[in-house]
Tab-separated table of C-alpha atoms and ligand atoms in Angstrom:
chain	number	residue	atom	x	y	z
A	1	MET	CA	-16.055	-21.076	-20.335
A	2	SER	CA	-16.910	-24.606	-21.299
A	3	VAL	CA	-20.153	-26.486	-21.050
A	4	ARG	CA	-19.808	-28.222	-17.666
A	5	ARG	CA	-21.312	-32.215	-18.389
A	6	LEU	CA	-20.450	-35.562	-16.384
A	7	ALA	CA	-17.845	-37.501	-18.274
A	8	ASP	CA	-18.801	-40.233	-20.635
A	9	GLU	CA	-20.254	-43.549	-19.104
A	10	ALA	CA	-17.715	-45.068	-20.265
A	11	VAL	CA	-15.106	-43.840	-17.711
A	12	GLN	CA	-17.969	-43.830	-14.930
A	13	PRO	CA	-17.110	-46.261	-12.088
A	14	ALA	CA	-20.379	-48.424	-11.226
A	15	SER	CA	-20.438	-47.403	-7.595
A	16	PHE	CA	-19.008	-45.181	-5.138
A	17	ALA	CA	-17.828	-45.407	-1.737
A	18	PHE	CA	-16.365	-43.495	0.765
A	19	SER	CA	-13.393	-44.905	2.818
A	20	LYS	CA	-13.649	-45.663	6.281
A	21	GLU	CA	-11.802	-42.380	7.451
A	22	ASN	CA	-13.828	-40.517	4.832
A	23	ALA	CA	-16.882	-41.582	5.780
A	24	ASP	CA	-16.267	-41.022	9.578
A	25	TRP	CA	-15.212	-37.352	8.523
A	26	ALA	CA	-18.136	-37.086	6.469
A	27	LEU	CA	-20.501	-37.907	9.202
A	28	ALA	CA	-18.943	-35.522	11.798
A	29	THR	CA	-19.371	-32.888	9.128
A	30	ILE	CA	-23.180	-33.513	8.423
A	31	ASN	CA	-23.498	-33.508	12.365
A	32	LYS	CA	-22.290	-30.185	12.243
A	33	TYR	CA	-25.650	-28.634	10.654
A	34	PRO	CA	-29.108	-28.629	12.489
A	35	LYS	CA	-31.070	-31.451	11.696
A	36	GLY	CA	-33.120	-30.681	8.354
A	37	ARG	CA	-30.373	-28.658	7.180
A	38	GLU	CA	-28.016	-31.504	6.714
A	39	GLN	CA	-27.854	-30.693	2.676
A	40	SER	CA	-25.417	-27.790	3.591
A	41	ALA	CA	-22.854	-30.407	3.895
A	42	VAL	CA	-22.982	-30.727	0.237
A	43	ILE	CA	-20.176	-28.878	-0.869
A	44	PRO	CA	-17.720	-30.207	1.811
A	45	LEU	CA	-19.006	-33.921	0.859
A	46	LEU	CA	-18.310	-33.485	-3.249
A	47	MET	CA	-14.988	-31.896	-2.287
A	48	ARG	CA	-13.846	-34.824	-0.094
A	49	ALA	CA	-15.219	-36.937	-2.559
A	50	GLN	CA	-13.273	-35.472	-5.180
A	51	GLU	CA	-10.188	-35.653	-3.194
A	52	GLN	CA	-10.320	-39.436	-2.741
A	53	ASP	CA	-11.192	-39.966	-6.279
A	54	GLY	CA	-9.465	-37.268	-7.841
A	55	TRP	CA	-12.662	-36.142	-9.767
A	56	VAL	CA	-16.018	-36.210	-9.002
A	57	THR	CA	-17.976	-39.347	-10.620
A	58	LYS	CA	-21.628	-40.116	-11.248
A	59	ALA	CA	-21.609	-42.369	-8.687
A	60	ALA	CA	-20.282	-40.088	-6.045
A	61	ILE	CA	-22.804	-37.687	-7.006
A	62	GLU	CA	-25.467	-40.159	-6.172
A	63	LYS	CA	-24.045	-41.217	-2.837
A	64	VAL	CA	-23.648	-37.559	-1.303
A	65	ALA	CA	-27.421	-36.898	-2.538
A	66	GLU	CA	-28.270	-40.505	-0.748
A	67	MET	CA	-26.431	-39.244	2.329
A	68	LEU	CA	-27.756	-35.876	2.718
A	69	GLY	CA	-31.499	-37.040	1.595
A	70	MET	CA	-31.210	-34.798	-1.479
A	71	ALA	CA	-32.549	-35.072	-4.846
A	72	TYR	CA	-29.934	-36.164	-7.301
A	73	ILE	CA	-30.346	-33.032	-9.369
A	74	ARG	CA	-29.697	-30.812	-6.755
A	75	VAL	CA	-26.144	-32.585	-5.990
A	76	LEU	CA	-25.579	-32.494	-9.536
A	77	GLU	CA	-26.691	-28.904	-9.902
A	78	VAL	CA	-24.038	-27.951	-7.463
A	79	ALA	CA	-21.301	-30.508	-9.053
A	80	THR	CA	-21.905	-28.840	-12.294
A	81	PHE	CA	-21.686	-25.182	-11.348
A	82	TYR	CA	-18.548	-24.823	-9.306
A	83	THR	CA	-15.595	-25.307	-11.531
A	84	GLN	CA	-13.569	-26.817	-8.629
A	85	PHE	CA	-15.029	-29.779	-8.970
A	86	GLN	CA	-13.566	-31.824	-11.572
A	87	LEU	CA	-16.168	-34.049	-13.722
A	88	LYS	CA	-13.828	-36.179	-15.532
A	89	PRO	CA	-10.238	-37.535	-14.644
A	90	VAL	CA	-7.475	-34.812	-14.221
A	91	GLY	CA	-3.866	-34.834	-14.204
A	92	THR	CA	-2.835	-36.835	-11.218
A	93	ARG	CA	0.033	-34.147	-10.421
A	94	ALA	CA	-1.589	-30.834	-11.508
A	95	HIS	CA	-4.744	-29.788	-13.069
A	96	VAL	CA	-4.124	-26.145	-13.830
A	97	GLN	CA	-7.146	-23.725	-14.037
A	98	VAL	CA	-6.279	-20.574	-15.694
A	99	CYS	CA	-8.468	-17.532	-14.958
A	100	GLY	CA	-9.276	-16.357	-18.446
A	101	THR	CA	-11.761	-13.147	-16.964
A	102	THR	CA	-11.128	-9.720	-18.220
A	103	PRO	CA	-8.280	-8.538	-15.744
A	104	CYS	CA	-6.589	-11.632	-16.410
A	105	MET	CA	-7.160	-11.452	-19.844
A	106	LEU	CA	-5.925	-8.081	-20.035
A	107	ARG	CA	-2.579	-8.703	-17.990
A	108	GLY	CA	-1.087	-11.772	-19.834
A	109	ALA	CA	-4.023	-14.823	-19.452
A	110	GLU	CA	-3.403	-15.751	-23.181
A	111	ASP	CA	-0.035	-16.138	-22.804
A	112	LEU	CA	-0.575	-18.448	-20.065
A	113	ILE	CA	-3.305	-20.455	-21.963
A	114	LYS	CA	-0.224	-20.917	-24.813
A	115	VAL	CA	2.035	-22.228	-22.073
A	116	CYS	CA	-0.726	-24.690	-20.889
A	117	LYS	CA	-1.362	-25.697	-24.570
A	118	SER	CA	2.519	-26.196	-25.568
A	119	LYS	CA	3.253	-27.941	-22.054
A	120	ILE	CA	0.308	-29.940	-21.243
A	121	ASN	CA	-2.252	-30.335	-23.891
A	122	ALA	CA	-3.340	-28.384	-27.204
A	123	GLU	CA	-7.003	-28.873	-25.748
A	124	PRO	CA	-8.535	-27.981	-22.281
A	125	PHE	CA	-9.354	-30.957	-20.059
A	126	GLU	CA	-7.232	-33.358	-21.996
A	127	LEU	CA	-4.174	-34.951	-20.170
A	128	ASN	CA	-0.375	-34.941	-21.351
A	129	ALA	CA	1.026	-38.142	-22.467
A	130	ASP	CA	1.735	-39.376	-18.976
A	131	GLY	CA	-1.534	-38.642	-17.760
A	132	THR	CA	-0.002	-36.269	-14.893
A	133	LEU	CA	-1.380	-33.126	-16.240
A	134	SER	CA	-4.317	-31.405	-17.499
A	135	TRP	CA	-5.633	-27.621	-17.860
A	136	GLU	CA	-9.005	-25.261	-18.481
A	137	GLU	CA	-9.600	-21.943	-18.470
A	138	VAL	CA	-11.890	-20.897	-15.585
A	139	GLU	CA	-13.889	-17.636	-15.049
A	140	CYS	CA	-12.574	-14.996	-11.989
A	141	GLN	CA	-11.131	-16.731	-8.939
A	142	GLY	CA	-11.356	-13.678	-7.080
A	143	ALA	CA	-7.440	-12.682	-7.128
A	144	CYS	CA	-8.177	-9.939	-9.865
A	145	VAL	CA	-5.623	-7.740	-7.775
A	146	ASN	CA	-2.684	-10.195	-8.731
A	147	ALA	CA	-3.874	-10.822	-12.306
A	148	PRO	CA	-2.861	-13.063	-13.977
A	149	MET	CA	-3.117	-15.995	-12.246
A	150	VAL	CA	-3.992	-19.634	-12.219
A	151	MET	CA	-5.184	-22.258	-9.438
A	152	ILE	CA	-3.874	-25.734	-9.064
A	153	PHE	CA	-6.126	-27.753	-6.865
A	154	LYS	CA	-6.467	-25.620	-3.534
A	155	ASP	CA	-3.546	-23.054	-4.380
A	156	SER	CA	-3.309	-19.782	-6.298
A	157	PHE	CA	-0.337	-18.806	-8.074
A	158	GLU	CA	-0.524	-14.981	-8.969
A	159	ASP	CA	1.510	-12.004	-10.800
A	160	LEU	CA	2.694	-14.722	-13.323
A	161	THR	CA	4.693	-14.636	-16.147
A	162	PRO	CA	4.688	-17.273	-19.139
A	163	ALA	CA	8.078	-18.379	-17.837
A	164	GLN	CA	6.866	-18.576	-13.991
A	165	LEU	CA	4.099	-20.522	-15.182
A	166	GLU	CA	6.412	-22.795	-17.457
A	167	GLU	CA	8.626	-23.357	-14.074
A	168	ILE	CA	5.697	-24.197	-11.932
A	169	ILE	CA	4.286	-26.784	-14.241
A	170	ASP	CA	7.387	-28.239	-14.521
A	171	ARG	CA	8.083	-28.605	-10.752
A	172	PHE	CA	4.479	-30.088	-10.232
A	173	GLU	CA	5.185	-32.723	-13.024
A	174	ALA	CA	8.404	-33.423	-10.992
A	175	GLY	CA	6.222	-34.374	-8.015
A	176	GLU	CA	7.521	-31.040	-6.404
A	177	GLY	CA	4.263	-29.318	-6.410
A	178	ALA	CA	4.276	-29.098	-2.579
A	179	SER	CA	6.995	-27.206	-2.551
A	180	VAL	CA	6.007	-24.364	-4.858
A	181	LYS	CA	5.387	-21.470	-3.107
A	182	PRO	CA	1.456	-20.411	-3.535
A	183	GLY	CA	0.077	-16.726	-3.725
A	184	PRO	CA	1.886	-13.967	-5.902
A	185	GLN	CA	4.994	-14.690	-7.412
A	186	VAL	CA	6.483	-10.811	-7.276
A	187	ASP	CA	7.421	-8.838	-4.346
A	188	ARG	CA	4.677	-8.327	-2.571
A	189	ILE	CA	2.640	-9.484	0.250
A	190	TYR	CA	-0.955	-10.562	-0.517
A	191	SER	CA	-2.493	-8.002	-2.712
A	192	ALA	CA	-0.436	-5.193	-1.290
A	193	PRO	CA	1.328	-2.647	-3.722
A	194	ILE	CA	4.249	-4.042	-5.380
A	195	GLY	CA	7.499	-2.514	-3.895
A	196	GLY	CA	5.524	-1.649	-0.686
A	197	LEU	CA	2.929	0.353	0.944
A	198	THR	CA	1.896	3.703	-0.778
A	199	SER	CA	-0.639	4.557	1.573
A	200	LEU	CA	-1.466	4.225	5.079
A	201	THR	CA	2.227	4.502	5.676
A	202	ASP	CA	1.973	7.131	8.780
A	203	PRO	CA	2.366	4.969	12.132
A	204	ASP	CA	0.448	7.480	13.664
A	205	PRO	CA	-2.715	8.548	11.739
A	206	ALA	CA	-4.255	10.868	13.654
A	207	PRO	CA	-5.573	13.781	11.772
A	208	ALA	CA	-4.361	17.440	12.550
A	209	LYS	CA	-6.799	19.691	13.380
A	210	PRO	CA	-6.735	23.304	11.624
A	211	ALA	CA	-7.391	25.031	15.146
A	212	ALA	CA	-4.874	23.172	16.951
A	213	LYS	CA	-1.970	25.832	16.903
A	214	ARG	CA	-2.706	26.466	20.444
A	215	SER	CA	-2.447	22.991	20.978
A	216	GLU	CA	0.436	22.246	18.784
A	217	LYS	CA	2.382	25.006	21.031
A	218	ALA	CA	1.314	23.332	24.286
A	219	ALA	CA	2.490	19.914	22.553
A	220	GLU	CA	6.084	21.246	21.899
A	221	ALA	CA	5.857	22.718	25.563
A	222	ALA	CA	4.847	19.038	27.068
A	223	VAL	CA	7.952	17.496	24.730
A	224	SER	CA	10.431	19.969	25.655
A	225	THR	CA	9.773	20.118	29.559
A	226	PRO	CA	9.658	17.214	32.254
A	227	PRO	CA	6.333	15.310	32.668
A	228	SER	CA	5.461	17.296	35.607
A	229	ASN	CA	5.339	20.563	33.789
A	230	ALA	CA	3.515	19.133	31.082
A	231	GLY	CA	1.076	18.025	33.680
A	232	ARG	CA	0.486	21.937	34.740
A	233	ALA	CA	0.181	23.020	31.066
A	234	LYS	CA	-3.020	20.492	31.054
A	235	THR	CA	-6.350	22.344	31.686
A	236	ALA	CA	-8.130	21.028	34.590
A	237	ALA	CA	-10.979	19.742	32.157
A	238	GLU	CA	-7.970	17.598	30.668
A	239	GLU	CA	-6.821	16.373	33.679
A	240	THR	CA	-10.232	14.843	34.732
A	241	ASN	CA	-11.524	14.162	31.250
A	242	PRO	CA	-8.561	12.383	28.989
A	243	ALA	CA	-11.359	12.427	25.900
A	244	LEU	CA	-11.199	15.920	25.793
A	245	LYS	CA	-7.284	15.909	24.552
A	246	THR	CA	-6.568	16.770	21.121
A	247	PRO	CA	-4.701	14.672	19.350
A	248	ALA	CA	-1.309	16.668	19.436
A	249	THR	CA	-1.661	16.909	23.240
A	250	ALA	CA	-1.898	13.394	23.486
A	251	LYS	CA	0.752	12.539	21.019
A	252	ALA	CA	3.271	15.193	22.913
A	253	GLU	CA	2.364	13.481	26.315
A	254	ALA	CA	3.014	10.288	24.918
A	255	ALA	CA	5.838	11.328	23.581
A	256	ALA	CA	7.118	12.824	27.136
A	257	ASN	CA	6.234	10.139	28.753
A	258	ALA	CA	8.460	7.781	26.568
A	259	LYS	CA	11.518	9.844	27.053
A	260	VAL	CA	11.026	9.668	30.845
A	261	LYS	CA	11.098	5.546	30.442
A	262	GLY	CA	14.003	5.446	28.190
A	263	ASP	CA	12.278	4.512	25.070
A	264	THR	CA	14.459	5.257	22.262
A	265	ARG	CA	12.318	5.284	18.964
A	266	ALA	CA	13.802	7.100	16.522
A	267	GLU	CA	11.585	9.946	14.683
A	268	GLY	CA	8.070	8.963	13.251
A	269	GLY	CA	7.729	5.859	15.958
A	270	LYS	CA	10.134	3.479	14.300
A	271	PRO	CA	12.116	1.738	16.903
A	272	SER	CA	15.911	2.437	16.841
A	273	LEU	CA	18.761	0.287	15.729
A	274	GLU	CA	20.409	0.919	18.992
A	275	ASP	CA	17.393	-0.118	21.157
A	276	LYS	CA	18.111	-2.698	23.621
A	277	ASN	CA	15.316	-4.624	22.664
A	278	ARG	CA	16.444	-5.003	19.038
A	279	PRO	CA	16.891	-8.716	18.621
A	280	ALA	CA	20.711	-9.900	18.327
A	281	GLY	CA	21.400	-10.585	14.772
A	282	ILE	CA	24.059	-13.378	13.387
A	283	GLU	CA	26.459	-13.370	10.451
A	284	ARG	CA	24.505	-14.702	7.527
A	285	PRO	CA	24.576	-18.645	7.366
A	286	ALA	CA	26.175	-20.366	4.225
A	287	ALA	CA	21.982	-21.828	3.903
A	288	PRO	CA	19.720	-19.367	5.421
A	289	ASP	CA	16.409	-20.529	6.173
A	290	ASP	CA	13.556	-19.595	3.399
A	291	LEU	CA	11.697	-17.065	5.816
A	292	LYS	CA	9.269	-16.534	3.478
A	293	LEU	CA	7.584	-19.631	4.711
A	294	ILE	CA	6.273	-17.397	7.675
A	295	SER	CA	2.940	-16.288	6.900
A	296	GLY	CA	3.455	-12.616	6.833
A	297	VAL	CA	6.888	-12.122	5.371
A	298	GLY	CA	7.219	-11.680	1.495
A	299	PRO	CA	10.535	-10.918	-0.071
A	300	LYS	CA	10.717	-7.463	0.892
A	301	ILE	CA	10.163	-8.247	4.350
A	302	GLU	CA	12.892	-11.137	4.347
A	303	GLY	CA	15.394	-8.738	3.126
A	304	THR	CA	14.569	-6.278	6.062
A	305	LEU	CA	15.067	-9.131	8.223
A	306	HIS	CA	18.261	-10.070	6.735
A	307	GLU	CA	19.687	-6.557	7.021
A	308	LEU	CA	18.635	-7.080	10.825
A	309	GLY	CA	20.860	-10.109	11.082
A	310	ILE	CA	17.551	-12.481	11.218
A	311	PHE	CA	18.306	-15.544	9.018
A	312	THR	CA	16.906	-18.390	10.577
A	313	TYR	CA	13.627	-19.857	12.056
A	314	ALA	CA	15.645	-20.592	15.324
A	315	GLN	CA	16.045	-16.804	15.785
A	316	VAL	CA	12.488	-16.006	15.633
A	317	ALA	CA	11.241	-18.960	17.409
A	318	ALA	CA	13.291	-17.393	20.394
A	319	TRP	CA	12.091	-13.865	20.307
A	320	LYS	CA	10.668	-12.566	23.875
A	321	LYS	CA	7.478	-9.923	23.759
A	322	ALA	CA	9.671	-7.203	23.991
A	323	GLU	CA	11.782	-8.133	20.913
A	324	ARG	CA	8.486	-9.076	18.865
A	325	GLU	CA	7.330	-5.825	19.864
A	326	TRP	CA	10.689	-4.131	18.555
A	327	VAL	CA	10.390	-6.285	15.332
A	328	ASP	CA	6.742	-5.325	14.966
A	329	GLY	CA	7.508	-1.711	15.231
A	330	TYR	CA	10.282	-1.512	12.826
A	331	LEU	CA	8.516	-3.141	10.460
A	332	ASN	CA	5.501	-0.943	11.092
A	333	PHE	CA	3.389	-4.188	11.444
A	334	LYS	CA	0.628	-2.746	14.078
A	335	GLY	CA	0.873	-6.147	15.873
A	336	ARG	CA	0.548	-8.245	12.795
A	337	ILE	CA	3.558	-10.828	14.266
A	338	GLU	CA	1.692	-11.680	16.968
A	339	ARG	CA	-1.849	-11.620	14.999
A	340	ASP	CA	0.265	-14.114	12.730
A	341	ASP	CA	1.794	-15.851	15.567
A	342	TRP	CA	5.156	-15.774	13.685
A	343	VAL	CA	6.973	-17.379	16.598
A	344	LYS	CA	4.899	-20.600	16.734
A	345	GLN	CA	5.437	-20.815	13.171
A	346	ALA	CA	9.029	-20.442	13.410
A	347	LYS	CA	9.070	-23.217	16.285
A	348	ALA	CA	7.302	-25.727	13.901
A	349	LEU	CA	9.544	-24.824	10.990
A	350	ALA	CA	12.926	-25.045	12.975
A	351	LYS	CA	11.512	-28.612	14.130
A	352	GLY	CA	10.667	-30.308	11.167
A	353	GLY	CA	10.236	-27.914	7.994
A	354	GLU	CA	7.220	-27.944	5.957
A	355	ALA	CA	6.145	-31.417	7.217
A	356	GLU	CA	5.927	-30.062	10.891
A	357	TYR	CA	4.087	-26.933	10.073
A	358	ILE	CA	1.393	-28.871	8.057
A	359	ARG	CA	1.040	-31.079	11.206
A	360	VAL	CA	0.761	-28.143	13.794
A	361	PHE	CA	-1.286	-25.932	11.247
A	362	GLY	CA	-3.054	-28.365	9.172
A	363	LYS	CA	-2.026	-26.249	5.921
A	364	LYS	CA	0.932	-25.772	4.215
A	365	PRO	CA	3.330	-22.768	5.018
A	366	ARG	CA	2.211	-19.389	3.005
B	401	FES	S1	-10.199	-12.078	-13.220
B	401	FES	FE1	-8.525	-13.203	-12.594
B	401	FES	S2	-8.787	-13.402	-10.841
B	401	FES	FE2	-10.554	-12.304	-11.285
């Protein structure tokens, strides 16, 4: 890692001032903290200064120190410690921060650095010919499980090959950076295993107790007999205290009750494809929507949705509660569709694409 110092005086502007909008924002941010603790706003204010000017100037550091009543050296310490603060001008379209710590190094970071050297500049922190790109090597960015990775401004791009990084750099240079999907560049959701889950795959993880032989027999009886008979099989204590039921008994009762309610769940708790709550599918359109823009949908889930005939944001936006529950169960998502609010995301994307999504959620999709 390089020594982090302020840029030469020659490139330092004489003064710094927040724009009116940023000054109002800075004031509101400072006011979030209790009196006497205003210095807690030092990182947000430095970041805002960087977003305004493209890098953190000496004058900006002095201004932030003045606004927060801090000694200049204290703000300088923060600015020079964290690598998210750029201390000299960087590429206007992308500053590529390549993680060079052990996991990323073992997984190919050196090849990513070679790409940066050949496509941007042989030296870190030096601009390319057009002044649009620069790069540096940084320490662990906390995405080791998806190594190797790079950060570009606030987004990380993970599980990278040199060819993928070349393409990402080309797209940023072409001004298309906002449309590059951040996160893993392979078939995985966040840090989940590549190719799908390898553990915690049982939809009903209640442990089977070795001494439950008799209870399992009772459970079988409960499944194969109407609920009224199953009720008779319960002990009086179980009847009055549900906590005394064994997992097997509770499971059997749930299965029996589900039968009565007409639940068409297949073996293993996965809803049946014939279930009336399965959302209606459509023929694959010529240009399906990119469902991966919905948080929680990766390439694999998108493939499953396509198999179900789900290709557009409008389809997802129109799902009723029962349909959402069906899809959630089918994907074994344990309520994630509600937690991630797929419907709200899909409505925004259907209405105005990424721009509307950013307006609604204040961030880029995925
Ligand atoms: S080692 Fe690269 S992200 Fe942690």
